[in-house]
Structures are given as structure tokens and as C-alpha cells.
Short mmCIF file of C-alpha atoms and ligand atoms in Angstrom, two decimals:
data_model
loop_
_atom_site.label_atom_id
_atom_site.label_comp_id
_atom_site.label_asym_id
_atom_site.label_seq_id
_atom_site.Cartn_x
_atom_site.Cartn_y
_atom_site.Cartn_z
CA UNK A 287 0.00 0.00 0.00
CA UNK A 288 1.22 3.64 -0.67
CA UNK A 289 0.23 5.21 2.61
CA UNK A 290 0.83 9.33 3.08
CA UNK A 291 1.27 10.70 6.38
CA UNK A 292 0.77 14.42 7.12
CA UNK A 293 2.45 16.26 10.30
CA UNK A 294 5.91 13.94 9.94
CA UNK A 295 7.29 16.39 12.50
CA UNK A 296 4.22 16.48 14.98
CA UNK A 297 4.52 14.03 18.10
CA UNK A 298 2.59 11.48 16.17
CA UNK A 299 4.08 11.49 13.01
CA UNK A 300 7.75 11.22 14.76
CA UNK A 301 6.29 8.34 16.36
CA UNK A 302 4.95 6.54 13.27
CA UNK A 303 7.95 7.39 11.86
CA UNK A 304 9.90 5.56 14.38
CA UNK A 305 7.61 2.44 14.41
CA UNK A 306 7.69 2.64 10.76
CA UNK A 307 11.39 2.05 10.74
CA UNK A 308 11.62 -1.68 10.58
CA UNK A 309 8.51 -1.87 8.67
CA UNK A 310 8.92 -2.73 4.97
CA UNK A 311 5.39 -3.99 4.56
CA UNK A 312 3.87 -0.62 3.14
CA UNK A 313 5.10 2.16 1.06
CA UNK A 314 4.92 5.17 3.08
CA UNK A 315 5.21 9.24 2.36
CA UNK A 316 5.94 11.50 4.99
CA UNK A 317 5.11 15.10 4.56
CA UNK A 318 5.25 18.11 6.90
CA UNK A 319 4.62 21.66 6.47
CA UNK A 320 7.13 22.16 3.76
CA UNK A 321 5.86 19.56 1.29
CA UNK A 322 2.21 20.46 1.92
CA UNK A 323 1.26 22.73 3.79
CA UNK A 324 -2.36 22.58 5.15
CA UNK A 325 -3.53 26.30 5.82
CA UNK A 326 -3.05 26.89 1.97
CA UNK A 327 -5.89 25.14 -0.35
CA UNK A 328 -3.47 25.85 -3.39
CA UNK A 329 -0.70 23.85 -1.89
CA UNK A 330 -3.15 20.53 -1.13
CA UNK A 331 -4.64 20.74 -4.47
CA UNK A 332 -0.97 21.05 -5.52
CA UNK A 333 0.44 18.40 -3.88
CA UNK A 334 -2.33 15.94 -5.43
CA UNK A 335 -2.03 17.02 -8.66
CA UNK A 336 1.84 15.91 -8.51
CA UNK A 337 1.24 12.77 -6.64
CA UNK A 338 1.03 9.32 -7.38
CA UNK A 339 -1.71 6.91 -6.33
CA UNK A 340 -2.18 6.70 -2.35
CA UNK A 341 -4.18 3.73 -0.71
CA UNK A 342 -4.20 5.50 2.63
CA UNK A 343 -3.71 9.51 3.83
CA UNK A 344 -2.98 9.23 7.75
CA UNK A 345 -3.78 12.96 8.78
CA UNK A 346 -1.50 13.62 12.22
CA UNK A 347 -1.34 17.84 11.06
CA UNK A 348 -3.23 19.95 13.01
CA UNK A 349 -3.03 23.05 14.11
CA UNK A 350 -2.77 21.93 18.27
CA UNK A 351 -2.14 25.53 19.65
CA UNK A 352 -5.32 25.11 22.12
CA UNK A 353 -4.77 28.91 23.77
CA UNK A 354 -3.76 30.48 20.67
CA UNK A 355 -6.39 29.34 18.06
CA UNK A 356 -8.56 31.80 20.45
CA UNK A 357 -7.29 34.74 18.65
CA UNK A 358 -6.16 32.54 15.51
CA UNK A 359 -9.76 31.39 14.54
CA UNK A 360 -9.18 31.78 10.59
CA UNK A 361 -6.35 29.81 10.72
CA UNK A 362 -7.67 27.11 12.93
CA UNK A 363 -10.17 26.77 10.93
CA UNK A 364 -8.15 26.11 7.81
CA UNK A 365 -5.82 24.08 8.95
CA UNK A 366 -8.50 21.88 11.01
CA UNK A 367 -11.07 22.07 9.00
CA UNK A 368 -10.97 23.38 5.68
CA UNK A 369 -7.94 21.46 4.72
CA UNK A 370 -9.56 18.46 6.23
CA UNK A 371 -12.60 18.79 4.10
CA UNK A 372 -10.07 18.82 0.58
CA UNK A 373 -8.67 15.64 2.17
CA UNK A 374 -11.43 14.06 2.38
CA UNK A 375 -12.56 15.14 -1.23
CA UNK A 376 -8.62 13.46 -2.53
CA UNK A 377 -9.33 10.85 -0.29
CA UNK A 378 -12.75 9.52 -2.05
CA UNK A 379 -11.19 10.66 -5.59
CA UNK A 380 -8.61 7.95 -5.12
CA UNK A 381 -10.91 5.61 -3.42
CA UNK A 382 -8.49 6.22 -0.71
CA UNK A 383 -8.85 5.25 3.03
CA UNK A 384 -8.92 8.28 5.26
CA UNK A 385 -7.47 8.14 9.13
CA UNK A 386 -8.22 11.70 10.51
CA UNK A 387 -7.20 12.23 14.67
CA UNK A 388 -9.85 14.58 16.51
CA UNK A 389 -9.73 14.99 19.97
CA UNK A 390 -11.54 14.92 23.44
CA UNK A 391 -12.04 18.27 23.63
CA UNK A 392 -14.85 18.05 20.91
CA UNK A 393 -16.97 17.57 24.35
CA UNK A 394 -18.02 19.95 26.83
CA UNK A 395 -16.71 17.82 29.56
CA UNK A 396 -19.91 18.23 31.61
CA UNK A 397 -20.19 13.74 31.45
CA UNK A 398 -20.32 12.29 34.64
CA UNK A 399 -19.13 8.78 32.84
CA UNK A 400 -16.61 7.97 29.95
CA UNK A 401 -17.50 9.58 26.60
CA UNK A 402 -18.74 7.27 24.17
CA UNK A 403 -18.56 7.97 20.31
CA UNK A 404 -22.31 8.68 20.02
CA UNK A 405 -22.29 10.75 22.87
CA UNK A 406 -23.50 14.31 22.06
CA UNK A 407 -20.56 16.84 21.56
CA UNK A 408 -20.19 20.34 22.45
CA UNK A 409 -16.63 21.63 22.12
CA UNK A 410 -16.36 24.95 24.85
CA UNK A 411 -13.30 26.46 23.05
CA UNK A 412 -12.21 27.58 19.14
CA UNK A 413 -9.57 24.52 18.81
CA UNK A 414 -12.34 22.01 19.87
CA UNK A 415 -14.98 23.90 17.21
CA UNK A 416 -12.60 23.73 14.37
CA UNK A 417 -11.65 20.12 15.32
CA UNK A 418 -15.22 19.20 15.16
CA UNK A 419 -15.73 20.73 11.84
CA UNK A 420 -13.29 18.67 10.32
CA UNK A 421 -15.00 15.93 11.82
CA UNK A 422 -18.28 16.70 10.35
CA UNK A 423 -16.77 17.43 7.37
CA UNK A 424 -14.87 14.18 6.86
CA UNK A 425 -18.56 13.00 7.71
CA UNK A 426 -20.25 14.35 5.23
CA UNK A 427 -17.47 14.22 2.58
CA UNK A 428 -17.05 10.58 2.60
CA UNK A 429 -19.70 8.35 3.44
CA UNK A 430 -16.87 5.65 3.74
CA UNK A 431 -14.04 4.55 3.69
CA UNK A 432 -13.24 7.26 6.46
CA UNK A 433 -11.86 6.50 10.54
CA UNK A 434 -12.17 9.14 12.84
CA UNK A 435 -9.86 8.52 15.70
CA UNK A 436 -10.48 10.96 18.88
CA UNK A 437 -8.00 10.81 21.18
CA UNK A 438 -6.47 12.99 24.59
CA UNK A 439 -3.89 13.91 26.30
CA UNK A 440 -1.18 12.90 23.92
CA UNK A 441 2.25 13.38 25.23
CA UNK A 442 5.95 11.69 23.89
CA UNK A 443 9.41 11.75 23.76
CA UNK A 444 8.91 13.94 20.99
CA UNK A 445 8.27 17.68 20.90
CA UNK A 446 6.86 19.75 23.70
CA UNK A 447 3.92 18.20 25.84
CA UNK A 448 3.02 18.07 29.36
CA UNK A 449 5.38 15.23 30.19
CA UNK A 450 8.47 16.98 29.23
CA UNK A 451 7.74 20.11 31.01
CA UNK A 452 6.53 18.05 34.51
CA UNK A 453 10.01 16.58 33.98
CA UNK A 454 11.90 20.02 33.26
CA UNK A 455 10.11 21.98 36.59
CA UNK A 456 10.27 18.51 38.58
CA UNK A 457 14.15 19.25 38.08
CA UNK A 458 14.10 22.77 38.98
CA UNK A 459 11.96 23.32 41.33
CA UNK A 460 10.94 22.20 44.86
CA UNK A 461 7.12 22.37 44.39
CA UNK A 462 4.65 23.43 41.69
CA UNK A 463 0.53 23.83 42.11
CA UNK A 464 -1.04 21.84 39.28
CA UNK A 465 -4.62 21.74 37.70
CA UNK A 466 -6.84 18.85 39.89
CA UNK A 467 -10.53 19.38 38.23
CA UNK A 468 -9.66 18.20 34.25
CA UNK A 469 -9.68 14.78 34.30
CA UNK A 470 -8.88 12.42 31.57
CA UNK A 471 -6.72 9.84 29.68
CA UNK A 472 -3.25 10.63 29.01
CA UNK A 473 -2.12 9.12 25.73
CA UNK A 474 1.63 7.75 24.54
CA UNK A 475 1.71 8.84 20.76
CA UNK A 476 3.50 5.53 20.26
CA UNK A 477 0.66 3.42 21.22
CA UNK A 478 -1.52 5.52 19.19
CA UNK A 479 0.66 5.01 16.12
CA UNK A 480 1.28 1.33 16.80
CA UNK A 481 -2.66 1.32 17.10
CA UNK A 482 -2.89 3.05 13.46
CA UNK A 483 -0.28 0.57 12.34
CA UNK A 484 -2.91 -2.28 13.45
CA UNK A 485 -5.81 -1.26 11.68
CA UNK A 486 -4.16 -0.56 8.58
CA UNK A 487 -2.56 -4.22 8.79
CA UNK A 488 -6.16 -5.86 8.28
CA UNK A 489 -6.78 -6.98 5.27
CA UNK A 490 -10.09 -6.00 5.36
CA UNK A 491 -8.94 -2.38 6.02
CA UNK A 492 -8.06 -2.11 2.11
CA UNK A 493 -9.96 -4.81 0.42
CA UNK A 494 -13.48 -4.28 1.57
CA UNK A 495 -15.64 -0.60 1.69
CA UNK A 496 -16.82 0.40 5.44
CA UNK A 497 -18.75 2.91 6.72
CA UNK A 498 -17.07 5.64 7.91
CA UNK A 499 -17.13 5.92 11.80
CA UNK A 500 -15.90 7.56 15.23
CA UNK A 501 -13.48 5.55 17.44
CA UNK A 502 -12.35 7.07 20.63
CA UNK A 503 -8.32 5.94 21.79
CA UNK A 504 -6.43 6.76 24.69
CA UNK A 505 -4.61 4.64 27.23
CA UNK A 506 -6.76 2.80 29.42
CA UNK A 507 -7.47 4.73 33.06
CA UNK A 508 -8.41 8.20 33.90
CA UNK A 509 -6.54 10.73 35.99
CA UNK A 510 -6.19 14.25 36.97
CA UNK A 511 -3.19 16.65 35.68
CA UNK A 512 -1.90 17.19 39.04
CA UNK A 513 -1.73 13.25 39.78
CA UNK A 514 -0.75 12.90 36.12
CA UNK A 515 2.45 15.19 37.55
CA UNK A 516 2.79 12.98 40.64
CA UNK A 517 3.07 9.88 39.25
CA UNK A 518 6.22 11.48 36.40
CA UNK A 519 7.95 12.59 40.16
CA UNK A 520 7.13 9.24 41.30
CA UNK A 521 8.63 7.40 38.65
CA UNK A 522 11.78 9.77 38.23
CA UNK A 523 12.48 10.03 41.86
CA UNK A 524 12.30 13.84 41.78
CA UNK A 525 11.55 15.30 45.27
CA UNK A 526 8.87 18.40 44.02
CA UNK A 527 5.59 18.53 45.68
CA UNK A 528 2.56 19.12 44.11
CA UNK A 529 -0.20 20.91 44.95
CA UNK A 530 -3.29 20.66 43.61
CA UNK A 531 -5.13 23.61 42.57
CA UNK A 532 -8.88 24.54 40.61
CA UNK A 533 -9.17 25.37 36.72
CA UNK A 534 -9.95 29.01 38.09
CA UNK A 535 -6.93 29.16 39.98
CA UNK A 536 -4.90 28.54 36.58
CA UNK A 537 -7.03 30.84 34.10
CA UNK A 538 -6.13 30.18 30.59
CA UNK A 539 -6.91 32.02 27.15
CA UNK A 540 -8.91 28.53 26.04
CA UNK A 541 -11.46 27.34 28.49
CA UNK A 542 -11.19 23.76 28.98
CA UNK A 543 -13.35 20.96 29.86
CA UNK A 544 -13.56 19.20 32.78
CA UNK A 545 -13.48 15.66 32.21
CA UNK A 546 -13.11 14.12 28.32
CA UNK A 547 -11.92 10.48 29.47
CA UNK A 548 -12.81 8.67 26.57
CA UNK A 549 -14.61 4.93 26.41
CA UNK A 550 -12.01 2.76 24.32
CA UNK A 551 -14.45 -0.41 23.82
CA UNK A 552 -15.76 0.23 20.65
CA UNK A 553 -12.25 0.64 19.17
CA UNK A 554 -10.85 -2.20 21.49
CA UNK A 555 -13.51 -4.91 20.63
CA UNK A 556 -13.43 -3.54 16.80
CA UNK A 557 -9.81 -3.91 15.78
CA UNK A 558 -9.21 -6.48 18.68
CA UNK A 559 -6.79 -4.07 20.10
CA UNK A 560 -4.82 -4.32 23.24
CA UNK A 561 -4.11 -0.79 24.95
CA UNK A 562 -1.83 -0.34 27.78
CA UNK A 563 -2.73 1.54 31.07
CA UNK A 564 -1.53 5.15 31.33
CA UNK A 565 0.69 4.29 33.86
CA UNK A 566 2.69 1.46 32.04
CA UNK A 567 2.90 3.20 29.08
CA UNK A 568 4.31 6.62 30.67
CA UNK A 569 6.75 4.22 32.49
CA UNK A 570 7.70 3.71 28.69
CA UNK A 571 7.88 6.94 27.49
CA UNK A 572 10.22 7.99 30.53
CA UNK A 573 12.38 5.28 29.66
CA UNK A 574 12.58 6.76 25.99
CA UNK A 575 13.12 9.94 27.06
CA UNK A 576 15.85 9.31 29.75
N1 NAP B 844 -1.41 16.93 21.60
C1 NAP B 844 -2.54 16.60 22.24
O1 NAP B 844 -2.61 16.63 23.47
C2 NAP B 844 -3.75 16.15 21.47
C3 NAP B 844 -4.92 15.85 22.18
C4 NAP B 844 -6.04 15.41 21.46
C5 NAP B 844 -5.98 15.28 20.09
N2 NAP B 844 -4.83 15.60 19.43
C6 NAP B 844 -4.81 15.47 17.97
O2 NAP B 844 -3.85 14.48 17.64
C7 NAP B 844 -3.25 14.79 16.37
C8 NAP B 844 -1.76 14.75 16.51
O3 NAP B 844 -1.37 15.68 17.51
P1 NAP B 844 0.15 15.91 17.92
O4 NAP B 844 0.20 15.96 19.40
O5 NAP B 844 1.05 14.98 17.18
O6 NAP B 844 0.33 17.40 17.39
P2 NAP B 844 1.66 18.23 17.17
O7 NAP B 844 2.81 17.59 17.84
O8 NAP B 844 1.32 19.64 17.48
O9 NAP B 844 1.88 18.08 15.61
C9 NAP B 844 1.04 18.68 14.68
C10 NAP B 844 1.79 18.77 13.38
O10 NAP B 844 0.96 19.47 12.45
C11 NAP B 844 1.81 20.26 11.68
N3 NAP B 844 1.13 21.39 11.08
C12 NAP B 844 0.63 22.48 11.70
N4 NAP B 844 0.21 23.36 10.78
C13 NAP B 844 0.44 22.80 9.56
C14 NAP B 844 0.23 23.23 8.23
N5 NAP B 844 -0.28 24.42 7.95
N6 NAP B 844 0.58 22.38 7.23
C15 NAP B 844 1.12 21.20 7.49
N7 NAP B 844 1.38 20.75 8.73
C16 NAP B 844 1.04 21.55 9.75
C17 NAP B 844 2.87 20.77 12.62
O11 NAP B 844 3.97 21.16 11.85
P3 NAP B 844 5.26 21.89 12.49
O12 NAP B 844 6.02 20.79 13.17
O13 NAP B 844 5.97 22.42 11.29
O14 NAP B 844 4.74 22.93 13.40
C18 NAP B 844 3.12 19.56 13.49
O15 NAP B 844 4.18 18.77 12.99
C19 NAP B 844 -3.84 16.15 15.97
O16 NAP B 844 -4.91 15.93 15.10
C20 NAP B 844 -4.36 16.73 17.26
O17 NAP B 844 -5.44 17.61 17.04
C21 NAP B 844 -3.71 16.01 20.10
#
């Protein structure tokens, strides 16, 4: 299969690229900002029109600046939704399979239980919005043929995430106050990708037309950021106390909701799929990162 992946230099697309490394099974293009750049409708149709025939586009670009999209709307927009919807138009053209990754904060976070896929959304800030445009427009674009994967939290040894600052200010200083009322699933972009890998590995993934759906995938178990911190201390040894502290106490340009942890049975019994817990799989990413 000829399988392009967009956002090579995002946290997920370094970590497809590194699982992709012993992988000679598939033929795979890696693009990032340079080779097609996603807020300009010229450049996509461009980069098409140039291309050869792909069986799969893996979409890992987004424009993931939560606080700044709030005064960055147009661009948001394009990058999360506009250029999603010409995806999704080269996508069926090729009779291509489409992998598009949304997010948790599609929701309000108002649930008092795990978020399932048909569970009514209502994102509370302009990331979330433009996210769930491109949702509804891979939706409506292509019938099938099309996986939405949401997922959270999404840390790595790659880039800059929430991990590798807890691990910079565990190091530096001898206490910090983090936020105690979000709650939800941290996610290793490697078990994402390896997840992405899976699906794509079916057969039937390529040979037979499905309908296009939602699939929610995190690591398995909820937790708060300030415990999230704890347990990095924990596991690195580093003496910095943390105190817990409200949303309001932290006020940021982007509201953000209060709990998005995300059901993973649909995509678990679907694609027989294995997920770690949070906690082994951070244990992992330390590991990579030390
Ligand atoms: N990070 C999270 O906590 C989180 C949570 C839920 C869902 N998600 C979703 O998961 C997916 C992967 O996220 P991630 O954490 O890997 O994000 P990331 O590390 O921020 O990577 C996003 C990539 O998109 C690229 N990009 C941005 N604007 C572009 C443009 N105009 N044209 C082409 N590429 C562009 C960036 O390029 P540059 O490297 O050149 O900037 C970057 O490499 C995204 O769909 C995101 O919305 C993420």
C-alpha cells in the first residue's frame, strides 16, 4: 500500500515514523509543512495534482495551539477544518482510506461517565470547534471509507507536551501547584501510532468498503493533571511537591473541559486491540526519554 502521512514532525508522526522504521510492509510518504502545507488550499490541491496513487492519507497535522487558536480562529479553521474537508474530497477521488485524529475536547466535559462515540458533543473552546468541523466534514465528505480517531492527552518523547515540562520543573523546582478538576486519559503517541499501524494491517482495512465511523483511543485509566504530575515525580524520583489547585486558579486564554476520558471499547472490541494503562505506558515513554 502507498500510505501518506501528514504532520511527519508532529509528536505522532515522529512516532509513526519511528515504528515505521523496521517496517517494509507498506510504502509510506511522509510530509510536513514544507511539502504540503495545510492552511493553503493551493498547496493541497498542488500536492495531489503531482502525486502518485495513495491507498491511505494518515492525517496527524493539526493546528494543536489550544490557547492560541482563540485569537487565531481563521487559521484554525483552515488548517482543522478546511484542509480536512479537501482531504477528504482526494481521499474519495482515489478511493483512498482516510485516518483523521480529533480529539476529546470536541466535548463539553460536563459527562459524569466515559465519553462514548455517540455521545452528544459540544466543544467549549475555538480549537475544539474547528476540530469538530473537520469531523463533520470528513462525515459528510465521505460516506466511507473514512476512521475518525479521537484521542487525549497525547504526550511523547517527541516535541513539547506536558510530560516533558513536569520533567523540566520537577528538576528545577521544589514544588509546583497543578490543575486537579480536568480529568482524563493521558495518551503515549507511540501506542496511538502502533494502534494506526494495526488497523491498517487488516486486510479487510483495504480490500473491503466500510462505513465511515468515530473511534475514541487513549490509554486505558483516567486521571487528573496534578496526579498525572505525581506519578512522572514518582517514577523519576524527583523530590517536588505538588499541589493541587482549581481550573480558576490557573485561568487560561482557552477554556477547557472538565473531564473528556474517553470509552475505548468500541475501538478495542473492533480492531481487537490491546491498549496499555496510562501508567505502564508513561513508564515507557520515561524510559525513551531518559
Ligand atoms: N497533543 C494533544 O494533546 C492532542 C490531544 C487530542 C488530540 N490531538 C490530535 O492528535 C493529532 C496529533 O497531535 P500531535 O500531538 O502529534 O500534534 P503536534 O505535535 O502539534 O503536531 C502537529 C503537526 O501538524 C503540523 N502542522 C501544523 N500546521 C500545519 C500546516 N499548515 N501544514 C502542514 N502541517 C502543519 C505541525 O507542523 P510543524 O512541526 O511544522 O509545526 C506539526 O508537525 C492532531 O490531530 C491533534 O489535534 C492532540
Amino acid at each position: 500500500m502507498n500510505i501518506l502521512v501528514t504532520g511527519k514532525n508532529g509528536q505522532l508522526g515522529r512516532s509513526i515514523q519511528k515504528i515505521i522504521l523496521n517496517y517494509d510492509l507498506h510504502e509510506f510518504t511522509l510530509t510536513g509543512r514544507e511539502e504540503l502545507d495545510l492552511s493553503s488550499s493551493e498547496s493541497i490541491s498542488k500536492y495531489f495534482d503531482d502525486s502518485p496513487h495513495f491507498d491511505v492519507i494518515i492525517n496527524c497535522a493539526a493546528y494543536t495551539a489550544v490557547d492560541r487558536a482563540e485569537d487565531e480562529l481563521e487559521l484554525a479553521d483552515k488548517i482543522n477544518h478546511q484542509a480536512v474537508k479537501q482531504l477528504a474530497r482526494f481521499a474519495n477521488s482515489l478511493n483512498a482510506r482516510l485516518i483523521h485524529i480529533s480529539t476529546d475536547y470536541v466535548f463539553d466535559g460536563k459527562n459524569e461517565s466515559l465519553y462514548l462515540e455517540s455521545d452528544k458533543t459540544n466543544p467549549i473552546n475555538i480549537y475544539g470547534k474547528s476540530k469538530l468541523l473537520g469531523e463533520n466534514a470528513v462525515l459528510e465528505t465521505m460516506s466511507n471509507n473514512a476512521l475518525l480517531l479521537r484521542t487525549s492527552w497525547v504526550y511523547s518523547e517527541f516535541g513539547h507536551n506536558f510530560v516533558k515540562t513536569m520533567l523540566r520543573l520537577g528538576n528545577e523546582k521544589n514544588e509546583i501547584s497543578v490543575v486537579s478538576d480536568q480529568i482524563g486519559s493521558p495518551t503515549y503517541a507511540s501506542d496511538l501510532a502502533k494502534a494506526i499501524l494495526h488497523i491498517i494491517s487488516n486486510d479487510n482495512f483495504i480490500k473491503q468498503s466500510f462505513q465511515s465511523e468515530v473511534f475514541h483511543f487513549s490509554n486505558i485509566g483516567e486521571t487528573s493533571w496534578s496526579d498525572f504530575a505525581k506519578e512522572i515525580f514518582k517514577l523519576e524520583h524527583l523530590n517536588c511537591k505538588v499541589t493541587p489547585i482549581s481550573s480558576e486558579q490557573y485561568p487560561t486564554l482557552a477554556i477547557r473541559p472538565k473531564n473528556t476520558t474517553l470509552s475505548k471499547e468500541k475501538i478495542t472490541k473492533h480492531f481487537k486491540l490491546q491498549i496499555p494503562s496510562w501508567k505502564k505506558s508513561l513508564k515507557e515513554c520515561l524510559n525513551e526519554i531518559i
